[in-house]
GROMACS .gro file of C-alpha atoms in nm:
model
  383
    1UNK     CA    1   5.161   3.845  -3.654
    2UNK     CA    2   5.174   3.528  -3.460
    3UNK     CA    3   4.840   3.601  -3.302
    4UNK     CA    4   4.676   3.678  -3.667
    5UNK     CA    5   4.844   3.337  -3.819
    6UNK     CA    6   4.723   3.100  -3.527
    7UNK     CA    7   4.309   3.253  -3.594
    8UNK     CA    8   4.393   3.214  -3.959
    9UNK     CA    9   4.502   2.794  -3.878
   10UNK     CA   10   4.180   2.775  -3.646
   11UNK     CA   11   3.950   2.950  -3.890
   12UNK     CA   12   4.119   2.655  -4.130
   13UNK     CA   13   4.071   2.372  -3.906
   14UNK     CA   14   3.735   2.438  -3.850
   15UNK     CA   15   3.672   2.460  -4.269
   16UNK     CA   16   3.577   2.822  -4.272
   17UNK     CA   17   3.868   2.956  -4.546
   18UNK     CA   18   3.694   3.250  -4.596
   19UNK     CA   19   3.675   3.411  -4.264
   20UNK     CA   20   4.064   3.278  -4.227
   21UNK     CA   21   4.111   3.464  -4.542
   22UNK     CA   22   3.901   3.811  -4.386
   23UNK     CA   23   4.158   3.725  -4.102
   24UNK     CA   24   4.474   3.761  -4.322
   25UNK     CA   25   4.265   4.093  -4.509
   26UNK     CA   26   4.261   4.232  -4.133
   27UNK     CA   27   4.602   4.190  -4.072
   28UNK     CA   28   4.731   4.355  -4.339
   29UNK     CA   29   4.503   4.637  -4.320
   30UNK     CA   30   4.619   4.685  -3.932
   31UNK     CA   31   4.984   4.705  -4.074
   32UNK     CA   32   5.088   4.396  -3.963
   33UNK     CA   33   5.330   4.258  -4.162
   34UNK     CA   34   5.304   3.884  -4.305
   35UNK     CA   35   5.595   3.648  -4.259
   36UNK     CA   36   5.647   3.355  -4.412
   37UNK     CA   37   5.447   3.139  -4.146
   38UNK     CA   38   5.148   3.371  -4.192
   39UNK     CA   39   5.182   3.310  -4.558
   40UNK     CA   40   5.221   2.965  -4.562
   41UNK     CA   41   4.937   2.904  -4.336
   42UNK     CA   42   4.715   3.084  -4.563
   43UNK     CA   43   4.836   2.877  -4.907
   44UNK     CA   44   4.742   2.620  -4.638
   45UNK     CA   45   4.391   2.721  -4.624
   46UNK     CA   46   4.353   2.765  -5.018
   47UNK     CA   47   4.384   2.399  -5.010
   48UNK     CA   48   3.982   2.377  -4.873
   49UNK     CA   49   3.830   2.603  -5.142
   50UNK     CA   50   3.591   2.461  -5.316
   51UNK     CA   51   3.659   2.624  -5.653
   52UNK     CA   52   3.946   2.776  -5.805
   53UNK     CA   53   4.213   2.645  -5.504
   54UNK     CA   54   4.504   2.626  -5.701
   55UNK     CA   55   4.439   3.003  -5.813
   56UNK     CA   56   4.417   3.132  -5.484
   57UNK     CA   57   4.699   2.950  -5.340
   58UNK     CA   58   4.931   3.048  -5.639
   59UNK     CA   59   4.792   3.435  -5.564
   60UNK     CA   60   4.940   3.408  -5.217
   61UNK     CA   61   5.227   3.210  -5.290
   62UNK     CA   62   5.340   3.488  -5.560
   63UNK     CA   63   5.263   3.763  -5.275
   64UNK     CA   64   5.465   3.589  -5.097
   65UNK     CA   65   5.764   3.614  -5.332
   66UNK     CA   66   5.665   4.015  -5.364
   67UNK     CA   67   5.741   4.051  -5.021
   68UNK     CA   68   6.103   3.923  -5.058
   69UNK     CA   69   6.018   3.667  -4.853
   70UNK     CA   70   6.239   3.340  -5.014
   71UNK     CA   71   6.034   3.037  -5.022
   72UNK     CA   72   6.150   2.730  -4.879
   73UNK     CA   73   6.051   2.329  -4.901
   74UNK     CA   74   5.787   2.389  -4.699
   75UNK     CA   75   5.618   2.634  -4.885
   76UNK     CA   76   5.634   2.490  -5.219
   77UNK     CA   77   5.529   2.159  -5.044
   78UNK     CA   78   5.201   2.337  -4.947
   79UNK     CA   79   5.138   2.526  -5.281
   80UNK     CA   80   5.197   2.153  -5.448
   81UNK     CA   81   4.938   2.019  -5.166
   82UNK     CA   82   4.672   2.273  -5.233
   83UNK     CA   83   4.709   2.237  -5.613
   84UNK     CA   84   4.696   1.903  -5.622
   85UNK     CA   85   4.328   1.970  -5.500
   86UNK     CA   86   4.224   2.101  -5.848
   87UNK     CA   87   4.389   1.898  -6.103
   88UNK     CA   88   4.803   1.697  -6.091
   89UNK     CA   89   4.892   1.920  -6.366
   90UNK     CA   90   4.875   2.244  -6.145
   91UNK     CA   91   5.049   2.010  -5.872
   92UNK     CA   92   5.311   1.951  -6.130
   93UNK     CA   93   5.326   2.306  -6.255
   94UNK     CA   94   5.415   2.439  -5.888
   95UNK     CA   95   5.699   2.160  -5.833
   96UNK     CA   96   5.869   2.214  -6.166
   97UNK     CA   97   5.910   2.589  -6.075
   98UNK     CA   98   6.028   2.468  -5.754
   99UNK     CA   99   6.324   2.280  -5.931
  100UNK     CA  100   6.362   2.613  -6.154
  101UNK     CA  101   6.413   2.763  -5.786
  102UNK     CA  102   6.652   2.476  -5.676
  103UNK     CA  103   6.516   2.429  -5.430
  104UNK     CA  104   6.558   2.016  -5.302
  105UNK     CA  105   6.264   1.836  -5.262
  106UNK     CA  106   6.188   1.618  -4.979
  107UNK     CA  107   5.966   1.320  -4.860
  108UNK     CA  108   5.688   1.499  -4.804
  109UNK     CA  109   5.692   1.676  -5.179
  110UNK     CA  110   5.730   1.370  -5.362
  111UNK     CA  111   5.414   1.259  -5.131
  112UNK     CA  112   5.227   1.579  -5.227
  113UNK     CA  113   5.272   1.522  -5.648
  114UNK     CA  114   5.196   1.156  -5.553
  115UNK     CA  115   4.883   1.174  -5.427
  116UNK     CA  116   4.780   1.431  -5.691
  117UNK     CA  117   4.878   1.159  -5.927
  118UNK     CA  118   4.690   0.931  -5.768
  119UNK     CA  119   4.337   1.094  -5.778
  120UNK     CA  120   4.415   1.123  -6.131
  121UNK     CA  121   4.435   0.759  -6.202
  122UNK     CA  122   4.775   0.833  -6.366
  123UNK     CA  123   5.001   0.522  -6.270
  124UNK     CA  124   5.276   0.634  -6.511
  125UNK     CA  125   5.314   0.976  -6.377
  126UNK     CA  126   5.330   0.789  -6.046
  127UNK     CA  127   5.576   0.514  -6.160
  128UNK     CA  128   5.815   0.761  -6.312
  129UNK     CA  129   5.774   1.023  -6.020
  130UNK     CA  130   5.786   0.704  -5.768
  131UNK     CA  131   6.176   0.537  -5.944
  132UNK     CA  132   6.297   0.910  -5.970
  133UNK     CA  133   6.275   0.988  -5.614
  134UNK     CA  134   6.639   1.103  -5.448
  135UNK     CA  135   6.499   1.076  -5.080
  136UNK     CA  136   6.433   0.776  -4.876
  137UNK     CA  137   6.020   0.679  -4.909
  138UNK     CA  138   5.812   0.625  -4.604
  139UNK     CA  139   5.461   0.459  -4.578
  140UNK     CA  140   5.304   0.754  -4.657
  141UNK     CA  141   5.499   0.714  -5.018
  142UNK     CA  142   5.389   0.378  -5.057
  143UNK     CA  143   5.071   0.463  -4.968
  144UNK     CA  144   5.034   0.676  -5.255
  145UNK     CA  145   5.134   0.468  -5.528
  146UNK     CA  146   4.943   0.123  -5.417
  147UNK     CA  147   4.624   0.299  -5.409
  148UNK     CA  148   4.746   0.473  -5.751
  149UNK     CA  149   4.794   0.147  -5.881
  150UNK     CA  150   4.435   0.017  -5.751
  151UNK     CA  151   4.267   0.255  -5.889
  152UNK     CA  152   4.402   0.234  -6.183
  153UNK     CA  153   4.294  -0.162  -6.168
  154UNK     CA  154   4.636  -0.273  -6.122
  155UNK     CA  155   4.638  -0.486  -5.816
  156UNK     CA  156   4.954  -0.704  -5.864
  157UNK     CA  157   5.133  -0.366  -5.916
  158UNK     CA  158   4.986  -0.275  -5.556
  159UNK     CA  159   5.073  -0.586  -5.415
  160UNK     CA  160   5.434  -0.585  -5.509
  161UNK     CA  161   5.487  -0.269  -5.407
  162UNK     CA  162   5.317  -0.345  -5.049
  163UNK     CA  163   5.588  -0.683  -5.050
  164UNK     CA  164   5.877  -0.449  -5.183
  165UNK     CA  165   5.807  -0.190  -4.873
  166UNK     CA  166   5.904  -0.488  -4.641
  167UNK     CA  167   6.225  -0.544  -4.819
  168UNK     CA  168   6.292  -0.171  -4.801
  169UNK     CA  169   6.286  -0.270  -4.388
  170UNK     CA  170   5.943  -0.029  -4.371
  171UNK     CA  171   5.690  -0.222  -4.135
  172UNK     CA  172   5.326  -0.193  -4.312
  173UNK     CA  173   5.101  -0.030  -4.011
  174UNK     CA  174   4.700  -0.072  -4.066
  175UNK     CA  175   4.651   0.266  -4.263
  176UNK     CA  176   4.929   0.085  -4.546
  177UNK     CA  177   4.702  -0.274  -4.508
  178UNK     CA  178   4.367  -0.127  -4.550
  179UNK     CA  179   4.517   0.088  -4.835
  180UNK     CA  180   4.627  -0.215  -4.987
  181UNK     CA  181   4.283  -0.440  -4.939
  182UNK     CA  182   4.133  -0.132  -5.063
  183UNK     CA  183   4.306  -0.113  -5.389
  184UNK     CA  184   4.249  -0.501  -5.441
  185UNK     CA  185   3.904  -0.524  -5.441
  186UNK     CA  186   3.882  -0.190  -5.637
  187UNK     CA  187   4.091  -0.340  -5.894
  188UNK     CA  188   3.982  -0.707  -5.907
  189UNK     CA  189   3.670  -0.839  -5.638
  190UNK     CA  190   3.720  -1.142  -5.783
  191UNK     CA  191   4.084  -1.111  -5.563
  192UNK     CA  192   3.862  -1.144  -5.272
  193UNK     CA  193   4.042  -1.406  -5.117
  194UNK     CA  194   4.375  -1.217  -5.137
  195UNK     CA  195   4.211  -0.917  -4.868
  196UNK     CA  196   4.097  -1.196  -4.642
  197UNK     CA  197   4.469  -1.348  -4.634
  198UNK     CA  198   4.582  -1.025  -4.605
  199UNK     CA  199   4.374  -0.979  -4.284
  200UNK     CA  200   4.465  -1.276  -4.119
  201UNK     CA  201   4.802  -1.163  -4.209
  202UNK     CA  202   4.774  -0.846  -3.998
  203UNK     CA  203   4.663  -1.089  -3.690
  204UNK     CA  204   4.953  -1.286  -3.740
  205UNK     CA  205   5.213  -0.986  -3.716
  206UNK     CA  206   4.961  -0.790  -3.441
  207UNK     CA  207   4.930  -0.490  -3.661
  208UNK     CA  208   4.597  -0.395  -3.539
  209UNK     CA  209   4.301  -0.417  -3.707
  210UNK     CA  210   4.003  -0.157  -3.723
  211UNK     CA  211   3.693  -0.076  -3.843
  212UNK     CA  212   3.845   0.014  -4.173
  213UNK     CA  213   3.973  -0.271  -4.224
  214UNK     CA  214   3.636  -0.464  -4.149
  215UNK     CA  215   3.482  -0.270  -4.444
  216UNK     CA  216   3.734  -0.306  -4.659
  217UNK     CA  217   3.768  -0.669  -4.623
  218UNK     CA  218   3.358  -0.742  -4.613
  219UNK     CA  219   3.363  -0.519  -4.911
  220UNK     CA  220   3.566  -0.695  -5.093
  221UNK     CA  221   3.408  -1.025  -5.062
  222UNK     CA  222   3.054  -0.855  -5.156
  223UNK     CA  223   3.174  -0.705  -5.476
  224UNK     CA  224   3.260  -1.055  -5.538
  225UNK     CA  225   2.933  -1.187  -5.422
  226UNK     CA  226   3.101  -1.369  -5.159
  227UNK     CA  227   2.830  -1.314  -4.880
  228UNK     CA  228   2.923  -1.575  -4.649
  229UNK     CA  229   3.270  -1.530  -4.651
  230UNK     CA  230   3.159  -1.122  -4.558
  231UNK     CA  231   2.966  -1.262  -4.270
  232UNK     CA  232   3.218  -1.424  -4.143
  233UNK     CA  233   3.486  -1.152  -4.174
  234UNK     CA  234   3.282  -0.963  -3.963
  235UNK     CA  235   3.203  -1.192  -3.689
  236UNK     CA  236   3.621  -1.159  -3.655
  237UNK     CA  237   3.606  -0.852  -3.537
  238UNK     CA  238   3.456  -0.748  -3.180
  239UNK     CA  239   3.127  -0.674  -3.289
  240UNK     CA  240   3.025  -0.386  -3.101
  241UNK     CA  241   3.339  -0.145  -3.155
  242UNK     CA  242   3.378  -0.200  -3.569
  243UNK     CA  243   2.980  -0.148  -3.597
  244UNK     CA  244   2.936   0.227  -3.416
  245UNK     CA  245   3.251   0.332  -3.496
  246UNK     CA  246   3.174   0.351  -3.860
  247UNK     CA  247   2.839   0.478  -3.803
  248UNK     CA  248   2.655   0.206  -3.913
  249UNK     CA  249   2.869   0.134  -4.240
  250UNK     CA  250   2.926  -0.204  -4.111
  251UNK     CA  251   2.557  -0.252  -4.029
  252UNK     CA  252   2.501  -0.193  -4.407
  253UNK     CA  253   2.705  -0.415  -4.512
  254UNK     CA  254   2.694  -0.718  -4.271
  255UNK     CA  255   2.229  -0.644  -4.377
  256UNK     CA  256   2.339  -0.642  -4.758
  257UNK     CA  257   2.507  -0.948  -4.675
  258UNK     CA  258   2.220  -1.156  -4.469
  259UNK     CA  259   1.967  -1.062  -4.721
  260UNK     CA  260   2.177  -1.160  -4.994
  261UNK     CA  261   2.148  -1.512  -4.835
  262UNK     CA  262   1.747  -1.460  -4.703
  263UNK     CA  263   1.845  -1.456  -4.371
  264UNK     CA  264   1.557  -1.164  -4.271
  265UNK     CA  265   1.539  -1.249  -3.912
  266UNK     CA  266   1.883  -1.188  -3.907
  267UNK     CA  267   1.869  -0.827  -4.076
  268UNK     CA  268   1.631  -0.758  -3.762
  269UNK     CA  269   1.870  -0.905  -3.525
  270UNK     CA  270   2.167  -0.606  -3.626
  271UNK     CA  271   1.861  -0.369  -3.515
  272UNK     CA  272   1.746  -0.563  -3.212
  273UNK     CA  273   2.084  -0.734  -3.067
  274UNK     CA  274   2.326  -0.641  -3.252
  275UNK     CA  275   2.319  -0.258  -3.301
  276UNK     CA  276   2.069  -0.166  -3.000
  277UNK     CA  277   2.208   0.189  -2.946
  278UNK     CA  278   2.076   0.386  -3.163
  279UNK     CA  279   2.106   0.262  -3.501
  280UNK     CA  280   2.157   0.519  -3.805
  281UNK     CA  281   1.806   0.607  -3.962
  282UNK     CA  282   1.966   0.462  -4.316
  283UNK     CA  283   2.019   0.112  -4.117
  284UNK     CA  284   1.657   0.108  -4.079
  285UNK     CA  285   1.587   0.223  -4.425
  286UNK     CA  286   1.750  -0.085  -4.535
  287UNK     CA  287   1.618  -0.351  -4.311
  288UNK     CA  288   1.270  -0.206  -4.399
  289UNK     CA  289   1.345  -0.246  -4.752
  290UNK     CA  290   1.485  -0.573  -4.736
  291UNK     CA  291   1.158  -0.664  -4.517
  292UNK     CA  292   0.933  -0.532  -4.769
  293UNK     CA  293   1.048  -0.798  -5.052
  294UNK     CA  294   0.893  -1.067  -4.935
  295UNK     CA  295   0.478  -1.145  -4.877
  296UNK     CA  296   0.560  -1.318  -4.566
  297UNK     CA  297   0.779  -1.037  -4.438
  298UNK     CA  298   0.524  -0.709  -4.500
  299UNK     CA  299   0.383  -0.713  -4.145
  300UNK     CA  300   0.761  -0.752  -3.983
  301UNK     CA  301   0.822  -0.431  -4.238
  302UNK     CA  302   0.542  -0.251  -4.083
  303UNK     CA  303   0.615  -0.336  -3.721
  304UNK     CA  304   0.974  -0.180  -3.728
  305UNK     CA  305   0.801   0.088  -3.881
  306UNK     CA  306   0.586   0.154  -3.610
  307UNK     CA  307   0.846   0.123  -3.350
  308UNK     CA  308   1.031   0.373  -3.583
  309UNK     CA  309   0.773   0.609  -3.492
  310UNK     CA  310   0.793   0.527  -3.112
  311UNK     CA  311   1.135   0.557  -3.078
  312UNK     CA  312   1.133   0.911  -3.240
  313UNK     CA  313   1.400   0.785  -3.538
  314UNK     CA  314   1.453   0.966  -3.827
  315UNK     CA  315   1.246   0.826  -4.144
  316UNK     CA  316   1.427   0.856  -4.490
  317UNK     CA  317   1.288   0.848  -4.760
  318UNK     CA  318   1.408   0.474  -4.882
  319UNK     CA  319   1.201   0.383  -4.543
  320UNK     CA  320   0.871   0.562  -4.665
  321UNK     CA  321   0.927   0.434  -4.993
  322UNK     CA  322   0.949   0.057  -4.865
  323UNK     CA  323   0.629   0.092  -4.647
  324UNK     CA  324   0.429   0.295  -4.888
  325UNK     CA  325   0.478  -0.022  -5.126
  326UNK     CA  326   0.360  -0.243  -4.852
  327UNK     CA  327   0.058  -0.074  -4.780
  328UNK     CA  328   0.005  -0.023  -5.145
  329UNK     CA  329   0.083  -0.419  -5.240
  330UNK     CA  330  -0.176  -0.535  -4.957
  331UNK     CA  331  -0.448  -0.309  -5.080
  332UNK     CA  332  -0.469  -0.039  -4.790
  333UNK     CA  333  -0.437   0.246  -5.058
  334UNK     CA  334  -0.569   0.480  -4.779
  335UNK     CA  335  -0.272   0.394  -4.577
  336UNK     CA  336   0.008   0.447  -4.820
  337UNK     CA  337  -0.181   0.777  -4.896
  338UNK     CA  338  -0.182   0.904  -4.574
  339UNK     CA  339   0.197   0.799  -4.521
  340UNK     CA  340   0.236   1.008  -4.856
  341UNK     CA  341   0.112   1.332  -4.690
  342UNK     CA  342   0.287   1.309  -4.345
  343UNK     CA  343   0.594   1.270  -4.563
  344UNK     CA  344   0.559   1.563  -4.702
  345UNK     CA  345   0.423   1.737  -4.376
  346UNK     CA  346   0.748   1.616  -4.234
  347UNK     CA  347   0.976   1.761  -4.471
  348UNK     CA  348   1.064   1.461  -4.701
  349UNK     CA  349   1.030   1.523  -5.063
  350UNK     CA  350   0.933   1.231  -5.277
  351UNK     CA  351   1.150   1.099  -5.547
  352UNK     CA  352   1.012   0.915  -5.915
  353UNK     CA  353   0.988   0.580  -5.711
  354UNK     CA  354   0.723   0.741  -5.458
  355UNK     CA  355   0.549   0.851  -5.773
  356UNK     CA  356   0.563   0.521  -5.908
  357UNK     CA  357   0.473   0.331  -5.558
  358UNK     CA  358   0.131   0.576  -5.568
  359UNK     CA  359   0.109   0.535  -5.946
  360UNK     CA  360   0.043   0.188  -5.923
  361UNK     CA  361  -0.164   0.209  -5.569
  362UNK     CA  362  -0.421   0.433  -5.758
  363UNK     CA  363  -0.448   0.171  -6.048
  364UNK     CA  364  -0.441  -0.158  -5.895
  365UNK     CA  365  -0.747   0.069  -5.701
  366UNK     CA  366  -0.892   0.161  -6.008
  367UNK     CA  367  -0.918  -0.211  -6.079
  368UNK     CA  368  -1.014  -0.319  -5.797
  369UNK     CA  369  -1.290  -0.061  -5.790
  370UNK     CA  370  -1.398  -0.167  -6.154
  371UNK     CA  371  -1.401  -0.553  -6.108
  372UNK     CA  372  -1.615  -0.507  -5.760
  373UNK     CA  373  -1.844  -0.245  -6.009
  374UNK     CA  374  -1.865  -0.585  -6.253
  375UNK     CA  375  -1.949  -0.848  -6.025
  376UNK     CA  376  -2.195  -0.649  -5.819
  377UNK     CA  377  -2.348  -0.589  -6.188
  378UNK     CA  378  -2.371  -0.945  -6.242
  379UNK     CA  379  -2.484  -1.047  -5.942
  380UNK     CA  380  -2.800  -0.855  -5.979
  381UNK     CA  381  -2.863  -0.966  -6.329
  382UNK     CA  382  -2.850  -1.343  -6.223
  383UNK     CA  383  -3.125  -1.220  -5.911
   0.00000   0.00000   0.00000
């Protein structure tokens, strides 16, 4: 049994829940009989189904009880975890019939119902469930409820909470912080000034910063249209490490940010200087959009898209779309054509904005075609 229950975790850690549940099948038709590790591990597993996970993982969890096997904390804490993945109400469903089972809850149950509240929006399930609790709350607890409370736009809820942790002598790490900033700006950008503070904060007490917490903060000054102060969040942090650790995220931002303030030679410098390793394809799908904005810009826009090509870089479709306008605003309606068909040779399907980028290339052709028709007309009449 031990040997079928640790395939059954790694077919689960590696997101395939239906050859961990083919796993489990094979054990029981080879007469090996599930205990309750086995079974828990597979309520486990129900968590990552797609559809119908609270089902399956109340299936196993009542085969479980069929087998006289008594279930403990544990398992009712992972039945309540792989609920909570459908809807709170199933979460809430499994730990009432754990209290009909008296069985005690701990921390890590009154985590599981409150982060199924929490995807719900539902601060007053989470308020009652969080002043009801009989166990001590960690940081995972407050955790929960602030970004309950930010999403359900309640930031000075959040932010007491965060300052009553510290009186509870819990120590906010940078997971509780950027949980915090994160529920701030969802709740209120125009707050923005609160995240920064709460940044420098961090510094102050050396809780460690990371790139997390570089999007959270530069996000929260950009919902508030605060594009300088974003900028200068960012040049905080050591550039480098927060930009290809979140896969370019930061490069979107820190772009959004520059352009925002028409600083184009600066959008090309988080390509050129900043970001020379390999940039993500949808980095370059923004620069060449924000390039292809301006009159001046459209031959910048077309050489990154050149060395695009050189480089062997992925091309979205946002990047054909932005050069396919550029060809088609300067007149070379050949061009954006033929960028149209190796588009589609290559793979990429078109969206209603290519349509509308080739719409208008054929007319403003059309016109083109039909004022050249009228003046060569009139020229030879005058002869």
């Amino acid at each position: 049994v031990v040997s079928f229950t640790k395939h059954i975790k790694f077919h689960k850690e590696r997101g395939d829940w239906r050859a961990a549940l083919r796993t489990f099948s094979h054990m029981l038709q080879s007469s090996v009989r599930a205990n309750d590790v086995s079974y828990k591990t597979l309520i486990s597993v129900c968590s990552i189904i797609p559809q119908g996970a609270a089902n399956a993982a109340t299936a196993v969890f009542l085969e479980m009880q069929m087998s006289a096997i008594r279930p403990d904390v544990t398992a009712y804490n992972t039945l309540i975890s792989a609920c909570a993945q459908e809807h709170w109400t199933r979460a809430l469903r499994a730990y009432r019939q754990m209290q009909d089972d008296e069985v005690p809850p701990n921390v890590v149950t009154y985590n599981a119902l409150l982060s199924a509240f929490e995807h719900g929006a539902d601060l007053g399930m989470c308020r009652r469930l969080f002043r009801s609790m009989s166990v001590r709350k960690d940081a995972m607890t407050y955790a929960a409820f602030i970004n309950c409370a930010g999403r359900a736009g309640r930031w000075q809820v959040a932010l007491d909470t965060f300052e009553g942790m510290q009186r509870d002598s819990l120590d906010p790490d940078t997971q509780l912080y950027n949980t915090l900033i994160t529920a701030i700006s969802r709740s209120s950008p125009t707050r923005w000034q609160i995240a920064i503070e709460l940044m420098k904060e961090m510094q102050r007490k050396n809780v460690p910063r990371d790139t997390k917490t570089c999007i959270a903060v530069m996000r929260a000054c950009e919902q508030a249209a605060q594009y300088e102060a974003a900028i200068d969040v960012f040049n905080t942090f050591p550039t480098g490490e927060v930009l290809h650790a979140a896969d370019g995220n930061v490069g979107e931002l820190l772009v959004n940010a520059q352009s925002q303030l028409g600083r184009w030679e600066d959008t090309l410098k988080v390509l050129h200087e900043i970001l020379p390793r390999s940039p993500p394809p949808h980095l370059y799908s923004l620069v060449l959009e924000v390039l292809s904005r301006e009159r001046f810009l459209w031959d910048k826009c077309l050489e990154l898209f050149s060395r695009m090509k050189r480089e062997n870089v992925s091309v979205e479709l946002n990047a054909y779309n932005s050069v396919m306008q550029v060809h088609s605003s300067k007149g070379e309606w050949n061009r954006a054509l033929e960028l149209f068909d190796a588009m589609l040779q290559g793979g990429t399907q078109p969206d209603s904005q290519t349509y509308d980028i080739l719409i208008a290339a054929y007319t403003r052709r059309r016109e083109d075609q039909a004022f050249a028709a009228v003046k060569k007309n009139s020229t030879g009449t005058e002869n």
